[in-house]
Amino acid sequence: MKKKSEMGGNTSPFDALFSETGLDPSEAVRKTARPDLPKRFWKIVSLDQRDEGYFLLLDGRSARTPAGNPLYSVSESIAKTLQAEWADLEDIIDPERLPMTRLVNVARDTDPATRDDILNSVRAYAETDLLCYRADGPQRLAYRQNIVWTPYLDRLKTHHNIKLRLSSGIMPVAQDADQLDAIRTLAASRSCNMEVLIALHLATSLLGSAVLALALTEPGEDQLRAKIVWQAANVDEDWNRAQWGEDEESALRREARWRDFAAAAFVLSVSRC
C-alpha cells in the first residue's frame, strides 16, 4: 500500500479520516462521535466513465483515496453506490455513512502483490471456521446451529468436494490442509479483481466464516442472500441477545458491522467472476 507521504499533493482533504477509520466497524462508530468531522465541500457528485472504470467526481474533480489514488470502481453498479453515498451526505463527511467508500478505498490502495497474502488470510479463517464449532448445549442452541449451518457445509461438499471437520464445545479441530487449500483455490477463482477480493476478505472477517462468505459468491437469487447469511453468522449472538438482552453500545457496533457487511455482500453480488 502506498504511503501518503509518497503521494505529494494528491491526497484528499479527508484522507486522514479514512486512513484512521479503515474498515474497522467499531472504529467507524467511534469516529462518528468526533466533533471535528470534515464538512461537506462540494455541491455536485457525478461519475466519469474511463477505460479503467467509473470515477467519482466531486464538483468535477476526482475524489481521492487516503493514499491519493483516484476513487473509482470497475463496476457501474458499485460506482453508483459510491455516488449515492456522497450525494446523501448532508453537512459533514460521516464515515459511518460511507461503507462502500471505505471498501473501495482499500481496494484502490492495496498493492496487487499482496493478493496471495489476502487469500492466505481467507484460508486461515477456514481453519477455525465459525460453522465448524458447535455448541454442546443448550440443546435448542445446538439444534439451531445444526439447522442453519449444516446446509452451507453440505453445499460446499456437494458442489466443490470440500469437507470440513466439526467440533463440539470448545475443543479445537484440525482441518486437512488439502481441504483448506481447496477453499483458498475457490476464493481465488471467485475474486477476479481487487474490489471483489477485498469484499470477500471483509465479509469473511465480519462473519468469522470463509464458508459463509463464499456462499455470497454462489450463482443464484441475491435479493435476500445477504440478510440470510448475516443471520446465519449471528446464530450464537442472537441466542445470547434473546436470553440476556443487548446494551446500546453492542447494538451500535452490530449496526456498523452490518453496514460494512452489506457493502461487501453487494460487491460480491454484482461482480460474478
Tab-separated table of C-alpha atoms in Angstrom:
chain	number	residue	atom	x	y	z
A	1	MET	CA	0.000	0.000	0.000
A	2	LYS	CA	1.358	3.392	-0.914
A	3	LYS	CA	2.255	5.845	1.819
A	4	LYS	CA	0.618	9.243	1.788
A	5	SER	CA	3.996	10.860	2.112
A	6	GLU	CA	4.882	9.379	-1.274
A	7	MET	CA	1.856	10.903	-2.963
A	8	GLY	CA	2.856	14.549	-2.683
A	9	GLY	CA	-0.077	16.918	-3.014
A	10	ASN	CA	-2.521	14.330	-4.369
A	11	THR	CA	-4.050	13.413	-1.020
A	12	SER	CA	-7.695	14.272	-0.463
A	13	PRO	CA	-8.882	16.742	2.200
A	14	PHE	CA	-10.392	13.838	4.139
A	15	ASP	CA	-7.586	11.285	3.803
A	16	ALA	CA	-6.677	11.308	7.495
A	17	LEU	CA	-10.236	10.490	8.464
A	18	PHE	CA	-10.422	7.451	6.217
A	19	SER	CA	-6.879	6.266	6.850
A	20	GLU	CA	-7.628	6.163	10.566
A	21	THR	CA	-11.048	4.597	10.141
A	22	GLY	CA	-10.219	1.939	7.564
A	23	LEU	CA	-12.654	-0.960	7.542
A	24	ASP	CA	-12.850	-1.477	11.302
A	25	PRO	CA	-16.550	-1.205	12.212
A	26	SER	CA	-16.118	-0.280	15.874
A	27	GLU	CA	-13.600	2.386	14.924
A	28	ALA	CA	-16.073	3.748	12.410
A	29	VAL	CA	-18.646	4.110	15.170
A	30	ARG	CA	-16.138	5.890	17.405
A	31	LYS	CA	-15.195	8.342	14.672
A	32	THR	CA	-18.792	9.462	14.236
A	33	ALA	CA	-18.641	10.990	17.706
A	34	ARG	CA	-15.712	13.238	16.774
A	35	PRO	CA	-16.579	16.949	16.874
A	36	ASP	CA	-14.100	17.744	14.081
A	37	LEU	CA	-15.523	15.675	11.233
A	38	PRO	CA	-14.814	17.457	7.914
A	39	LYS	CA	-17.644	19.451	6.430
A	40	ARG	CA	-19.151	18.810	3.023
A	41	PHE	CA	-17.321	20.996	0.499
A	42	TRP	CA	-18.966	20.035	-2.818
A	43	LYS	CA	-22.347	20.508	-4.456
A	44	ILE	CA	-22.454	18.011	-7.320
A	45	VAL	CA	-21.492	14.325	-7.249
A	46	SER	CA	-21.047	12.658	-10.620
A	47	LEU	CA	-19.372	9.731	-12.378
A	48	ASP	CA	-16.904	9.812	-15.254
A	49	GLN	CA	-16.569	6.625	-17.293
A	50	ARG	CA	-12.982	5.971	-18.386
A	51	ASP	CA	-11.030	2.947	-19.572
A	52	GLU	CA	-10.221	1.835	-16.003
A	53	GLY	CA	-13.778	2.191	-14.718
A	54	TYR	CA	-16.216	4.706	-13.260
A	55	PHE	CA	-14.529	7.586	-11.418
A	56	LEU	CA	-16.237	9.522	-8.631
A	57	LEU	CA	-16.185	13.282	-9.178
A	58	LEU	CA	-16.942	15.979	-6.619
A	59	ASP	CA	-17.747	19.222	-8.411
A	60	GLY	CA	-15.994	17.799	-11.452
A	61	ARG	CA	-12.782	16.853	-9.644
A	62	SER	CA	-11.708	13.278	-8.956
A	63	ALA	CA	-12.254	12.137	-5.393
A	64	ARG	CA	-9.145	10.616	-3.837
A	65	THR	CA	-8.411	7.696	-1.560
A	66	PRO	CA	-6.333	8.103	1.630
A	67	ALA	CA	-3.220	7.176	-0.396
A	68	GLY	CA	-4.043	9.798	-3.000
A	69	ASN	CA	-5.268	7.448	-5.709
A	70	PRO	CA	-8.377	8.289	-7.755
A	71	LEU	CA	-11.515	6.793	-6.260
A	72	TYR	CA	-13.225	4.634	-8.853
A	73	SER	CA	-14.843	1.245	-9.375
A	74	VAL	CA	-14.614	-1.157	-12.268
A	75	SER	CA	-18.350	-1.806	-11.769
A	76	GLU	CA	-21.008	0.725	-12.724
A	77	SER	CA	-23.323	-0.619	-10.006
A	78	ILE	CA	-20.686	-0.189	-7.307
A	79	ALA	CA	-19.773	3.260	-8.627
A	80	LYS	CA	-23.418	4.325	-8.467
A	81	THR	CA	-23.476	3.205	-4.844
A	82	LEU	CA	-20.413	5.374	-4.189
A	83	GLN	CA	-22.156	8.268	-5.901
A	84	ALA	CA	-25.281	7.804	-3.770
A	85	GLU	CA	-23.237	7.682	-0.554
A	86	TRP	CA	-21.578	11.008	-1.286
A	87	ALA	CA	-24.723	12.653	-2.629
A	88	ASP	CA	-26.656	11.672	0.501
A	89	LEU	CA	-24.171	13.256	2.903
A	90	GLU	CA	-25.538	16.476	4.355
A	91	ASP	CA	-23.310	18.793	6.367
A	92	ILE	CA	-20.375	16.586	7.404
A	93	ILE	CA	-18.346	13.690	5.990
A	94	ASP	CA	-19.546	10.926	8.278
A	95	PRO	CA	-17.501	7.746	7.670
A	96	GLU	CA	-20.221	5.613	9.228
A	97	ARG	CA	-22.388	6.503	6.236
A	98	LEU	CA	-19.716	5.615	3.665
A	99	PRO	CA	-19.177	1.842	3.955
A	100	MET	CA	-18.782	1.303	0.209
A	101	THR	CA	-16.300	4.163	0.006
A	102	ARG	CA	-14.156	2.627	2.727
A	103	LEU	CA	-14.195	-0.736	0.971
A	104	VAL	CA	-13.276	0.691	-2.445
A	105	ASN	CA	-10.621	2.903	-0.829
A	106	VAL	CA	-8.898	-0.236	0.419
A	107	ALA	CA	-9.218	-1.895	-2.980
A	108	ARG	CA	-7.639	1.071	-4.752
A	109	ASP	CA	-4.834	1.484	-2.196
A	110	THR	CA	-3.909	-2.192	-1.771
A	111	ASP	CA	-0.840	-3.404	-3.630
A	112	PRO	CA	-1.884	-6.183	-6.066
A	113	ALA	CA	1.247	-8.039	-4.985
A	114	THR	CA	-0.483	-8.760	-1.660
A	115	ARG	CA	-3.208	-10.829	-3.341
A	116	ASP	CA	-1.660	-14.113	-2.165
A	117	ASP	CA	-1.465	-12.825	1.411
A	118	ILE	CA	-5.149	-11.877	1.378
A	119	LEU	CA	-6.147	-15.275	0.013
A	120	ASN	CA	-3.998	-16.935	2.664
A	121	SER	CA	-5.880	-14.934	5.276
A	122	VAL	CA	-9.214	-16.260	3.955
A	123	ARG	CA	-7.742	-19.769	4.159
A	124	ALA	CA	-6.679	-19.106	7.759
A	125	TYR	CA	-10.247	-18.174	8.718
A	126	ALA	CA	-11.387	-21.532	7.342
A	127	GLU	CA	-9.032	-23.296	9.776
A	128	THR	CA	-11.282	-22.161	12.639
A	129	ASP	CA	-14.444	-21.509	10.657
A	130	LEU	CA	-17.457	-20.486	12.730
A	131	LEU	CA	-19.626	-23.186	11.143
A	132	CYS	CA	-17.323	-25.952	12.349
A	133	TYR	CA	-17.668	-25.174	16.065
A	134	ARG	CA	-20.970	-26.387	17.503
A	135	ALA	CA	-22.288	-25.810	20.993
A	136	ASP	CA	-22.642	-28.835	23.254
A	137	GLY	CA	-25.536	-27.079	24.986
A	138	PRO	CA	-28.134	-25.761	25.492
A	139	GLN	CA	-29.900	-28.265	23.251
A	140	ARG	CA	-32.031	-25.641	21.491
A	141	LEU	CA	-28.939	-23.617	20.541
A	142	ALA	CA	-27.144	-26.731	19.246
A	143	TYR	CA	-30.243	-27.627	17.234
A	144	ARG	CA	-30.458	-24.122	15.775
A	145	GLN	CA	-26.791	-24.192	14.744
A	146	ASN	CA	-27.242	-27.549	13.055
A	147	ILE	CA	-30.350	-26.480	11.135
A	148	VAL	CA	-28.840	-23.191	9.941
A	149	TRP	CA	-25.182	-24.067	9.393
A	150	THR	CA	-25.166	-27.620	8.059
A	151	PRO	CA	-26.682	-26.763	4.630
A	152	TYR	CA	-23.754	-24.441	3.890
A	153	LEU	CA	-21.231	-27.168	4.664
A	154	ASP	CA	-23.259	-29.709	2.697
A	155	ARG	CA	-23.305	-27.406	-0.331
A	156	LEU	CA	-19.545	-26.928	-0.053
A	157	LYS	CA	-19.092	-30.696	-0.116
A	158	THR	CA	-21.636	-31.366	-2.887
A	159	HIS	CA	-20.642	-28.583	-5.274
A	160	HIS	CA	-16.928	-28.214	-4.551
A	161	ASN	CA	-15.897	-31.520	-2.942
A	162	ILE	CA	-14.650	-29.690	0.142
A	163	LYS	CA	-15.358	-31.242	3.539
A	164	LEU	CA	-14.514	-29.572	6.839
A	165	ARG	CA	-14.457	-31.315	10.201
A	166	LEU	CA	-16.771	-30.331	13.050
A	167	SER	CA	-16.082	-29.872	16.735
A	168	SER	CA	-18.408	-29.777	19.727
A	169	GLY	CA	-17.818	-27.357	22.556
A	170	ILE	CA	-14.505	-25.511	22.782
A	171	MET	CA	-12.210	-28.313	21.661
A	172	PRO	CA	-10.167	-27.280	18.596
A	173	VAL	CA	-10.316	-29.360	15.455
A	174	ALA	CA	-7.537	-29.659	12.875
A	175	GLN	CA	-8.661	-29.303	9.275
A	176	ASP	CA	-6.979	-31.182	6.441
A	177	ALA	CA	-4.515	-28.940	4.636
A	178	ASP	CA	-5.761	-30.058	1.236
A	179	GLN	CA	-9.316	-29.018	2.142
A	180	LEU	CA	-8.095	-25.611	3.256
A	181	ASP	CA	-6.092	-25.290	0.040
A	182	ALA	CA	-9.259	-26.077	-1.903
A	183	ILE	CA	-11.073	-23.261	-0.102
A	184	ARG	CA	-8.228	-20.913	-0.988
A	185	THR	CA	-8.441	-22.006	-4.620
A	186	LEU	CA	-12.199	-21.428	-4.633
A	187	ALA	CA	-11.716	-17.973	-3.114
A	188	ALA	CA	-9.139	-17.142	-5.787
A	189	SER	CA	-11.485	-18.247	-8.566
A	190	ARG	CA	-14.245	-16.029	-7.181
A	191	SER	CA	-12.012	-12.929	-6.849
A	192	CYS	CA	-11.431	-11.605	-10.354
A	193	ASN	CA	-10.374	-8.130	-9.226
A	194	MET	CA	-9.166	-6.359	-6.098
A	195	GLU	CA	-12.609	-4.964	-5.219
A	196	VAL	CA	-14.079	-8.466	-5.073
A	197	LEU	CA	-11.113	-9.856	-3.155
A	198	ILE	CA	-11.305	-7.094	-0.536
A	199	ALA	CA	-15.069	-7.605	-0.277
A	200	LEU	CA	-14.613	-11.359	0.182
A	201	HIS	CA	-11.985	-10.847	2.869
A	202	LEU	CA	-14.085	-8.230	4.650
A	203	ALA	CA	-17.150	-10.480	4.599
A	204	THR	CA	-15.061	-13.401	5.885
A	205	SER	CA	-13.698	-11.392	8.805
A	206	LEU	CA	-17.078	-9.908	9.760
A	207	LEU	CA	-18.822	-13.279	9.557
A	208	GLY	CA	-15.992	-15.267	11.123
A	209	SER	CA	-16.514	-17.770	8.337
A	210	ALA	CA	-14.932	-18.308	4.946
A	211	VAL	CA	-17.708	-20.786	4.178
A	212	LEU	CA	-20.458	-18.197	4.646
A	213	ALA	CA	-18.517	-15.532	2.756
A	214	LEU	CA	-18.015	-17.863	-0.197
A	215	ALA	CA	-21.744	-18.633	-0.166
A	216	LEU	CA	-22.271	-14.992	-1.152
A	217	THR	CA	-20.380	-15.660	-4.395
A	218	GLU	CA	-22.535	-18.608	-5.486
A	219	PRO	CA	-24.801	-18.063	-8.501
A	220	GLY	CA	-28.496	-17.693	-7.791
A	221	GLU	CA	-31.020	-15.352	-6.232
A	222	ASP	CA	-29.368	-12.458	-4.383
A	223	GLN	CA	-32.251	-10.367	-3.114
A	224	LEU	CA	-32.325	-11.837	0.405
A	225	ARG	CA	-28.999	-13.703	0.464
A	226	ALA	CA	-27.039	-11.090	2.428
A	227	LYS	CA	-29.594	-10.992	5.249
A	228	ILE	CA	-29.856	-14.782	5.386
A	229	VAL	CA	-26.078	-15.209	5.553
A	230	TRP	CA	-25.833	-12.454	8.178
A	231	GLN	CA	-28.441	-14.211	10.315
A	232	ALA	CA	-26.546	-17.475	9.951
A	233	ALA	CA	-23.357	-15.853	11.232
A	234	ASN	CA	-25.207	-14.395	14.217
A	235	VAL	CA	-26.975	-17.512	15.493
A	236	ASP	CA	-24.928	-17.503	18.704
A	237	GLU	CA	-25.174	-13.749	19.219
A	238	ASP	CA	-28.922	-13.726	18.594
A	239	TRP	CA	-29.325	-16.560	21.090
A	240	ASN	CA	-27.468	-14.569	23.745
A	241	ARG	CA	-29.460	-11.442	22.956
A	242	ALA	CA	-32.693	-13.348	23.397
A	243	GLN	CA	-31.521	-14.659	26.772
A	244	TRP	CA	-29.823	-11.603	28.251
A	245	GLY	CA	-30.757	-8.589	26.125
A	246	GLU	CA	-28.361	-6.169	24.431
A	247	ASP	CA	-26.849	-2.871	25.557
A	248	GLU	CA	-26.810	0.219	23.374
A	249	GLU	CA	-23.084	0.091	22.635
A	250	SER	CA	-23.307	-3.503	21.407
A	251	ALA	CA	-26.285	-2.608	19.237
A	252	LEU	CA	-24.345	0.258	17.642
A	253	ARG	CA	-21.366	-1.996	16.946
A	254	ARG	CA	-23.629	-4.553	15.324
A	255	GLU	CA	-25.292	-1.905	13.152
A	256	ALA	CA	-21.886	-0.673	11.997
A	257	ARG	CA	-20.745	-4.234	11.228
A	258	TRP	CA	-23.928	-4.826	9.254
A	259	ARG	CA	-23.362	-1.735	7.104
A	260	ASP	CA	-19.837	-2.835	6.231
A	261	PHE	CA	-21.027	-6.384	5.594
A	262	ALA	CA	-23.887	-5.202	3.380
A	263	ALA	CA	-21.430	-3.228	1.255
A	264	ALA	CA	-19.186	-6.292	0.871
A	265	ALA	CA	-22.154	-8.525	0.044
A	266	PHE	CA	-23.324	-6.060	-2.607
A	267	VAL	CA	-19.907	-6.083	-4.280
A	268	LEU	CA	-19.936	-9.879	-4.324
A	269	SER	CA	-23.486	-9.976	-5.717
A	270	VAL	CA	-22.787	-7.694	-8.705
A	271	SER	CA	-19.292	-8.969	-9.502
A	272	ARG	CA	-19.680	-12.573	-10.538
A	273	CYS	CA	-16.276	-13.895	-11.599
